[in-house]
Coordinates of C-alpha atoms in Angstrom, one line a residue:
X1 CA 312.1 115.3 -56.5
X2 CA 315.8 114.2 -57.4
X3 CA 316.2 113.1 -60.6
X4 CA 318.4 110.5 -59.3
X5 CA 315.6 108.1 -57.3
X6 CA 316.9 106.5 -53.7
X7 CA 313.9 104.7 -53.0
X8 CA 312.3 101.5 -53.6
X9 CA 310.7 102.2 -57.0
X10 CA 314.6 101.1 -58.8
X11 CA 313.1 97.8 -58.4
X12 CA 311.0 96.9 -61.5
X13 CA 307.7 95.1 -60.5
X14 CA 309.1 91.9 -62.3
X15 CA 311.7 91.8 -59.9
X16 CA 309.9 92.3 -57.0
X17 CA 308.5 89.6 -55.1
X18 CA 306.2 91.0 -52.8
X19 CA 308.0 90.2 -49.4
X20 CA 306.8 93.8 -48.0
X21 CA 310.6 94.1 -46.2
X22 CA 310.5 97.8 -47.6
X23 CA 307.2 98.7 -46.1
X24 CA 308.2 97.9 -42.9
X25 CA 311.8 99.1 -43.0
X26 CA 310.1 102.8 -43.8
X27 CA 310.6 105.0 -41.0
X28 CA 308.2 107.2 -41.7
X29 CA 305.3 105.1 -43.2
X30 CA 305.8 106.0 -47.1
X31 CA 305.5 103.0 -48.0
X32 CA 301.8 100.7 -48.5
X33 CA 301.6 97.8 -50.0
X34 CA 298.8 98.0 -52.9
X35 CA 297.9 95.5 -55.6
X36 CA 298.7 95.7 -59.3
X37 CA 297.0 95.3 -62.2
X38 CA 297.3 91.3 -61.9
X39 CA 296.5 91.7 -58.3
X40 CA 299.5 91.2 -56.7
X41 CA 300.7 93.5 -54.1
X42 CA 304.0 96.2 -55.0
X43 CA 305.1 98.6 -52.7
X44 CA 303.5 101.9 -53.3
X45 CA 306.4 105.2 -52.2
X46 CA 303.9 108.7 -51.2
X47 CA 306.7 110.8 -52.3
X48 CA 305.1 113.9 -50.2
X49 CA 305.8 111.5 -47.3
X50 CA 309.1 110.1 -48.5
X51 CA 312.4 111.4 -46.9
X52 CA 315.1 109.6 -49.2
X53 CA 316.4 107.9 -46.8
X54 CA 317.1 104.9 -48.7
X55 CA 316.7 102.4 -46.1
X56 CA 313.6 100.6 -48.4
X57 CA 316.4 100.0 -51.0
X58 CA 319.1 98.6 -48.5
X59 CA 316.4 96.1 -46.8
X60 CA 315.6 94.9 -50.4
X61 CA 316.4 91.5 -50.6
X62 CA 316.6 91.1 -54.2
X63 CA 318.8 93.9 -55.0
X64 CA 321.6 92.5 -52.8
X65 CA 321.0 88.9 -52.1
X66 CA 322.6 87.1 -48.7
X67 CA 323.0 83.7 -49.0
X68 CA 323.8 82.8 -45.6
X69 CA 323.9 78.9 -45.0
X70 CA 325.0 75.9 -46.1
X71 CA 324.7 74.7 -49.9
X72 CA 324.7 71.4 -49.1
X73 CA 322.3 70.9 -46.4
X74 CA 321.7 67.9 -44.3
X75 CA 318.3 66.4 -45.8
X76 CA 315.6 64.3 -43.8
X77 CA 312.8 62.3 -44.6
X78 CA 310.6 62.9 -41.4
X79 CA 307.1 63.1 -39.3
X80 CA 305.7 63.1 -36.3
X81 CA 302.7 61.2 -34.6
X82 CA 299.2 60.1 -37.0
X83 CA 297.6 62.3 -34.9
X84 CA 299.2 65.2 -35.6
X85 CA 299.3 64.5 -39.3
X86 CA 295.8 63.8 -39.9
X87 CA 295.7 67.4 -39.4
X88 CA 299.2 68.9 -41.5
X89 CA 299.3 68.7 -45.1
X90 CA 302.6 66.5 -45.1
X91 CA 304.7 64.9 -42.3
X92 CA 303.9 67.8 -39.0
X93 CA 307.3 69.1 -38.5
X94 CA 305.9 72.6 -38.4
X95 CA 303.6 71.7 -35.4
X96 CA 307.3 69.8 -33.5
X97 CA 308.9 72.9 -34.0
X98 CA 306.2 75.6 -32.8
X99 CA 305.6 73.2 -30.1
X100 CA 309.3 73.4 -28.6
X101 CA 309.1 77.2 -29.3
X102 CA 306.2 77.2 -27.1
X103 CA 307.4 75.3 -24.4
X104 CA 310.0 78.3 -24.3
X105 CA 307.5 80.7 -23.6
X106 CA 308.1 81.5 -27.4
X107 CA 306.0 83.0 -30.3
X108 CA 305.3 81.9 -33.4
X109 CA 304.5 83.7 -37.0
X110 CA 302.9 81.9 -39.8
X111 CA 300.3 81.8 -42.6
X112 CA 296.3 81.5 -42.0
X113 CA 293.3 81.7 -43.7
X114 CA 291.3 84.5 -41.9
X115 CA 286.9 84.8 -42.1
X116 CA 287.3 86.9 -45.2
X117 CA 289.3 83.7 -46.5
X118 CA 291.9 86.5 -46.7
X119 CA 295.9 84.8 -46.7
X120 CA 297.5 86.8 -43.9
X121 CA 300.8 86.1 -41.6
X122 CA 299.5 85.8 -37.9
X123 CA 301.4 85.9 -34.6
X124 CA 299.9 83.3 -31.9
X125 CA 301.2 82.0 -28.7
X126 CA 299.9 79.3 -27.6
X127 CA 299.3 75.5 -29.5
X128 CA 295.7 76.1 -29.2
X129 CA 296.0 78.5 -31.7
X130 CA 298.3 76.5 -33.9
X131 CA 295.6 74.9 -36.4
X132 CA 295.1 78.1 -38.5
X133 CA 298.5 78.5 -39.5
X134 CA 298.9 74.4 -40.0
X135 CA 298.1 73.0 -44.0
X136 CA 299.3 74.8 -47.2
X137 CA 298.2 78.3 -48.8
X138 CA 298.4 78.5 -52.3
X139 CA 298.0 82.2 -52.2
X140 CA 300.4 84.4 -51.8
X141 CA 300.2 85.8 -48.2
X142 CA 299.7 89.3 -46.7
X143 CA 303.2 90.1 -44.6
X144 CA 301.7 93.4 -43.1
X145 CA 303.7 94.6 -40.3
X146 CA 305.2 91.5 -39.0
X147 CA 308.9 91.7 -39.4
X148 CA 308.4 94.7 -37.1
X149 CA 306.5 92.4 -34.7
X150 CA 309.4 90.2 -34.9
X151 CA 311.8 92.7 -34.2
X152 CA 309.9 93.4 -31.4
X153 CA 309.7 89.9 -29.9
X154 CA 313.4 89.4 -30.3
X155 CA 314.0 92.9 -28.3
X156 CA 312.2 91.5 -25.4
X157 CA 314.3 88.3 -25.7
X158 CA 311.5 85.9 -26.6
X159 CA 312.2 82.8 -28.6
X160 CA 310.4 83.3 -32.3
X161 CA 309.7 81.0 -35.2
X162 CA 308.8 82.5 -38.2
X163 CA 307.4 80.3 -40.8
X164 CA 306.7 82.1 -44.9
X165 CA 307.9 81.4 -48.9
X166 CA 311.7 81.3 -49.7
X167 CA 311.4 85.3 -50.5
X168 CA 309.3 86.4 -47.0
X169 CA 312.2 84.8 -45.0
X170 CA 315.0 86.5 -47.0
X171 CA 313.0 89.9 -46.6
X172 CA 312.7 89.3 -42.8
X173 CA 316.3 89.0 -42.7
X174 CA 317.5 91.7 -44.7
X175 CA 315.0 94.0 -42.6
X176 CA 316.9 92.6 -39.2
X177 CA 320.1 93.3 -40.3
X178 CA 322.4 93.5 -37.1
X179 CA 319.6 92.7 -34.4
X180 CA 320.5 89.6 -32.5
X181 CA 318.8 86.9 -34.1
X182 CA 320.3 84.1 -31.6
X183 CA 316.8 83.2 -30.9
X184 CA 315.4 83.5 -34.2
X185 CA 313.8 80.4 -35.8
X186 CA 312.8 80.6 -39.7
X187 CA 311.4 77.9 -41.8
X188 CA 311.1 78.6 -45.1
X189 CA 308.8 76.4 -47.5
X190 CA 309.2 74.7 -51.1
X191 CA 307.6 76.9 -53.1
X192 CA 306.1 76.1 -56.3
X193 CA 305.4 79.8 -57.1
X194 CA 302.5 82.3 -55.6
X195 CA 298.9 83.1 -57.1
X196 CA 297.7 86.4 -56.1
X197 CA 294.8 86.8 -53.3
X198 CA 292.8 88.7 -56.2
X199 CA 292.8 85.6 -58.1
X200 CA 291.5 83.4 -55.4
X201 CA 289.0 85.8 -54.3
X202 CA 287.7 85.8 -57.9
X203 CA 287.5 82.1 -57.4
X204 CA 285.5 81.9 -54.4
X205 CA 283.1 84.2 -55.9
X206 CA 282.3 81.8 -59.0
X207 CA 282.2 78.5 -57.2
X208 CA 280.5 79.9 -54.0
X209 CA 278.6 82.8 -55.3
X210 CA 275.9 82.4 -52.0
X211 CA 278.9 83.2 -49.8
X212 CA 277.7 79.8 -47.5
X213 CA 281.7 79.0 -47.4
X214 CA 282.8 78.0 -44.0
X215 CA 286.1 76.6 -44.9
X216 CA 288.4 75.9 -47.7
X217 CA 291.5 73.4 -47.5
X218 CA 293.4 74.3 -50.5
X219 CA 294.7 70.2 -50.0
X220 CA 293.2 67.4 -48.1
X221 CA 294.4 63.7 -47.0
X222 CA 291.0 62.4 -48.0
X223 CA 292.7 61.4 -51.0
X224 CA 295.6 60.3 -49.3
X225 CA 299.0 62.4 -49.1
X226 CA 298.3 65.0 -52.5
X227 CA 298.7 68.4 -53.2
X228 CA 296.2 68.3 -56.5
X229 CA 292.9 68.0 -54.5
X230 CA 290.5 71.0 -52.5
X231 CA 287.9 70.4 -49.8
X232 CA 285.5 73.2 -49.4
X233 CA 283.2 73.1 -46.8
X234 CA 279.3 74.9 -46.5
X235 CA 277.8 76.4 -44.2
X236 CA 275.3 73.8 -43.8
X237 CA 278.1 71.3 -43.1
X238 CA 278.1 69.6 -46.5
X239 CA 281.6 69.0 -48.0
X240 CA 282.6 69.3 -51.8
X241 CA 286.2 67.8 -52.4
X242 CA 287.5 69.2 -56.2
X243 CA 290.7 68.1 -58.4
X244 CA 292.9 69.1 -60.6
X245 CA 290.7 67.7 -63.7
X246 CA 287.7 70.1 -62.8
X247 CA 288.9 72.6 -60.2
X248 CA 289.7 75.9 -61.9
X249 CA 292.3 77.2 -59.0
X250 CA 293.7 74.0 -59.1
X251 CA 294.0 73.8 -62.8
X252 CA 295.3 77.1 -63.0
X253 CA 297.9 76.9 -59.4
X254 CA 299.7 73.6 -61.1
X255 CA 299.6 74.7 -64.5
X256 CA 301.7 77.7 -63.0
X257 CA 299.4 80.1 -65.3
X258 CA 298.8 82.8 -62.5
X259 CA 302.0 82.7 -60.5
X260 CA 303.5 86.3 -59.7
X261 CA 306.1 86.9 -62.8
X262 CA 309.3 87.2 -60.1
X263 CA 308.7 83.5 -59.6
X264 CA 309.7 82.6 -62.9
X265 CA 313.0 83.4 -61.6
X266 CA 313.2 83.2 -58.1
X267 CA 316.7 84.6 -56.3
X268 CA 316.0 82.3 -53.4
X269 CA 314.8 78.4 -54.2
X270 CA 318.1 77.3 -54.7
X271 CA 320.8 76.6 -52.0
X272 CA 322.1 77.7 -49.9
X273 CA 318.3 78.6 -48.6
X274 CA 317.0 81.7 -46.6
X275 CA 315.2 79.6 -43.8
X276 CA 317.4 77.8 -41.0
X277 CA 315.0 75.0 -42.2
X278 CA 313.5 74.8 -45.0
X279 CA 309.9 72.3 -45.1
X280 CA 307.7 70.2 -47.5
X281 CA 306.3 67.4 -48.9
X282 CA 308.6 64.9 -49.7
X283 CA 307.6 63.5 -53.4
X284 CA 309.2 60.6 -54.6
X285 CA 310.4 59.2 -51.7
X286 CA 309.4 56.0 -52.7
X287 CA 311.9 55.9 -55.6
X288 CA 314.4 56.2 -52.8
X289 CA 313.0 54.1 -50.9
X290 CA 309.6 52.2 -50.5
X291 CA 309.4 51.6 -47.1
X292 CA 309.9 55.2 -46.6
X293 CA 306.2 56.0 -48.2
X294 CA 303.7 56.6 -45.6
X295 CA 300.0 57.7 -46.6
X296 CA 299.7 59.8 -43.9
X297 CA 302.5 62.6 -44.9
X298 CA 306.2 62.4 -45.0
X299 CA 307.8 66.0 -44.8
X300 CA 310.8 67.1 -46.5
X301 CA 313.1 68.9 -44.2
X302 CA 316.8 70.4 -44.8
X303 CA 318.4 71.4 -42.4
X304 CA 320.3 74.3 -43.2
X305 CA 322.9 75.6 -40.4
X306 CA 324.5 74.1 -36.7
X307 CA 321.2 76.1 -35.1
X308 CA 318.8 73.5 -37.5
X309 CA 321.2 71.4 -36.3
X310 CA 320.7 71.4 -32.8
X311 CA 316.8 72.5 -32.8
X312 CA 316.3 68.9 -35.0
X313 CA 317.9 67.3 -32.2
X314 CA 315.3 68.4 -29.7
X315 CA 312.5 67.2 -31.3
X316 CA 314.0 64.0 -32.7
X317 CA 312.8 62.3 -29.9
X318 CA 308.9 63.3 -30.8
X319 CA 309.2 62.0 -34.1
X320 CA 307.8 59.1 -35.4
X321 CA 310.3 58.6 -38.1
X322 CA 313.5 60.3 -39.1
X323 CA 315.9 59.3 -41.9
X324 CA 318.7 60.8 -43.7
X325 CA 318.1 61.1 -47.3
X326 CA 321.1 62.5 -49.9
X327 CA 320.0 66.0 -50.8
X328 CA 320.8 65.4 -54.6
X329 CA 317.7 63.1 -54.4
X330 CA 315.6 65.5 -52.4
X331 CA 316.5 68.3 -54.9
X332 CA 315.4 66.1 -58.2
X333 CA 311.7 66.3 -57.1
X334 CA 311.0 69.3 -55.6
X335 CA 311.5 73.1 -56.5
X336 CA 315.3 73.9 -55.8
X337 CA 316.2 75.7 -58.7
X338 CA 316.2 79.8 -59.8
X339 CA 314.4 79.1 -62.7
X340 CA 310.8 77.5 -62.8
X341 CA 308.4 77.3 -66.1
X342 CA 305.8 79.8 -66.1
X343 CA 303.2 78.5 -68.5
X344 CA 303.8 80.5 -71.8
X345 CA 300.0 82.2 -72.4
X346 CA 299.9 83.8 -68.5
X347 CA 300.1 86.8 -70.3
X348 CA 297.1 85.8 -72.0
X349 CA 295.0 84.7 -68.8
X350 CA 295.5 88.2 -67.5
X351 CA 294.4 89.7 -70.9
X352 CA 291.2 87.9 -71.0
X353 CA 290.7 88.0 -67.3
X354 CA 287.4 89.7 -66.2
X355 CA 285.8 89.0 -69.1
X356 CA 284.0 85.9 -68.5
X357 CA 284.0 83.8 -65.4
X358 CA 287.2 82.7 -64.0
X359 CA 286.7 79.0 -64.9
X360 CA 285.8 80.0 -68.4
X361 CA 289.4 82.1 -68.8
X362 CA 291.1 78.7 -67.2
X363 CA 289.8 76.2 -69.6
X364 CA 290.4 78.6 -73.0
X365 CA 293.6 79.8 -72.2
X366 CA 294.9 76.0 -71.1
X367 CA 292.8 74.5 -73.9
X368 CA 294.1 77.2 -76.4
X369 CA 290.7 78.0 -77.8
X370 CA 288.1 80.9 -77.1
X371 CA 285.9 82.0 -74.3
X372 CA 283.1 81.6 -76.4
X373 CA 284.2 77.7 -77.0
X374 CA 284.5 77.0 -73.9
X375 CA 281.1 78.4 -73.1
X376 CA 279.6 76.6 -75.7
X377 CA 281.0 73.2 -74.8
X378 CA 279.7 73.9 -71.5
X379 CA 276.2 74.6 -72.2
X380 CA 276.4 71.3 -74.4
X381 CA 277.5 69.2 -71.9
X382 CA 274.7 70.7 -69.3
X383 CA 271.5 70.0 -71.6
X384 CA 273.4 66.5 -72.0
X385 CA 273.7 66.2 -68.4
X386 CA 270.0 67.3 -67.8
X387 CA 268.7 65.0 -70.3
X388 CA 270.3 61.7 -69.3
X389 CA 269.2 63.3 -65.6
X390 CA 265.3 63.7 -66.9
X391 CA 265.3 60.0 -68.4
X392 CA 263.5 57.3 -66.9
X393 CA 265.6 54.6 -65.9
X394 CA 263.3 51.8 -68.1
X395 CA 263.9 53.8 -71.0
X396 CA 268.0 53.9 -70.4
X397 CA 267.7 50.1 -70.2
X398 CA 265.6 49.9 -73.4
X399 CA 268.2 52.1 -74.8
X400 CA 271.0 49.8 -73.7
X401 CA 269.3 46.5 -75.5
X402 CA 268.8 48.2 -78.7
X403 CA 272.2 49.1 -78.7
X404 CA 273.6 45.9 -77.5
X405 CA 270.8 44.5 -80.5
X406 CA 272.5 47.0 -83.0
X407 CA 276.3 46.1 -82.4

């Protein structure tokens, strides 16, 4: 091997961000993606496969970062019909868009939640297969192939959307490079920072250790329009909704204490933005506005270039409510900046990870105290939960007189 290294690896794994652009820019298939020892994926170079091309390192977004559109983007504060949003985690612009992409004879590329409640990027074509890749992730998802699918697609002149974080949608363009991308569509997210799928599946395995989990919505309306609340749903059809106060994904997501280390720093939150539109929740919109507010969902949109531009006015007409909002106010309450805070013992939740139950590392790394604390607390609190479970209910009211006596 040269001593002078022309492929991928230059990238230290703090830098990298996962987007997979390398893997598929390989022309001979050296490259795999494989997890770490935190669990999230890097690209892995076979060297006896490796020509030195050096094409992985030109398609590496972060090594040489485009910032192609506008840095002061045209902000909205939009959604589309209750129907529609009963189903989307915030306002249902995603669903306008793949809609009108569809009506083209279009594809579309986004994030679902396959049986092995594995995070993947999935190509459909058709609306009918739209509700997998509507709602947020909160893991980070598995690219695979798909910028070569998209490549593909474009080739054979179809209209595409493609739909992924901040980072996927910079990696898909870097791997384009010159194609015609006319009829290219992205959409990137807001992005608070990605949790590995490792993580997750750890998770799953604590809190359903039966494997009776028929679905998981990593946010629901049933508590109105937040981001801080799970619904899991059994097998058997009953529903458990969790919150930030007891879930330990939740805990952990928000608390940013398992987010991949490049997203302490990200190249691409901040505009000018990789996506021609970039989508999410709109939080604090009542401080711009009250009557803005809707309970249902009220997405966030900027649009980002003269193609946003002219896509936005197609589907203005479907939309239930549209309103310009300054961008300065947009930018205050959601993630547009490089640099995000990481919560400062994540080194320490990896340390102690795998040595008790997930839950357990969650609660003594964000409580600062031990796993054996924590443990103990817990097994307090369940013979004090059994007890007042056991106990008659004449001799709980008997209890409450003597007390009322006492004071």
């Amino acid at each position: 091997m040269s001593k002078e290294i022309k492929d991928i690896r230059i990238v230290p794994e703090s830098e990298c961000c996962g987007c997979a652009a390398c893997a598929n820019a390989c022309p001979v298939d050296a490259i795999r993606m494989e997890e770490g020892k935190e669990g999230f994926v890097f690209p892995k170079v076979d060297l006896n496969t490796c020509i030195q091309c050096g094409k992985c390192v030109k398609t590496c977004p972060v090594l040489e970062i485009d910032r192609p559109n506008r840095k002061e983007p045209d902000c909205r504060a939009a959604y589309g019909q209750d129907e529609i949003r009963r189903v989307s985690s915030s306002g249902a612009v995603f669903t306008l868009l793949a809609e009108s992409v569809f009506q083209k004879d279009g594809v579309v590329y986004g994030v679902a939640l396959n049986d092995a409640f594995e995070i993947e990027h999935r190509r459909i074509t058709s609306m009918e297969e739209l509700a997998a890749l509507r709602r947020s992730k909160y893991v980070q998802s598995r690219v695979g192939l798909s910028y070569r699918q998209v490549k593909q697609d474009l080739k054979d002149g179809k209209t595409v959307l493609f739909s992924g974080t901040p980072c996927q949608n910079a990696g898909l363009r870097k791997y384009l490079g010159k194609t015609d991308t006319e009829n290219l569509i992205l959409v990137d997210i807001v992005c608070h920072g990605v949790p590995s799928q490792s993580v997750f599946n750890e998770y799953l395995k604590e809190r359903f250790p039966k494997g009776d989990l028929k679905e998981f919505l990593f946010r629901t309306k049933d508590a109105g329009q937040n981001c801080m609340v799970c619904l899991a749903t059994r097998k058997n059809g009953s529903r458990e909704i969790s919150d930030i106060s007891e879930d330990a994904f939740e805990k952990g997501f928000h608390k940013s204490l398992f987010l991949r280390e490049s997203c302490a720093q990200c190249h691409f939150a901040a505009p000018p933005r990789q996506g021609d539109f970039t989508i999410g929740d709109f939080w604090g919109l009542e401080k711009y506005n009250p009557d803005y507010k809707d309970p249902l969902g009220v997405s966030e949109v900027l649009l980002n270039n003269e193609k946003a531009d002219r896509i936005w006015a197609e589907i203005k007409p479907k939309l239930k409510f549209d309103e310009p909002v300054p961008v300065d106010f947009a930018v205050k309450h959601n993630r547009y900046r490089a640099k995000t805070r990481i919560h400062p013992d994540r080194a320490k939740f990896f340390e102690l990870r795998g040595q008790a139950p997930l839950s357990v590392v969650v609660d003594a790394v964000l409580e600062n105290c031990s796993l054996e604390e924590v443990k103990k607390a817990r097994k307090k609190a369940k013979i004090k939960g059994t007890i007042k479970k056991l106990t008659p209910a004449p001799v709980k009211q008997l209890a409450k007189k003597v007390l009322r006596k006492i004071r």
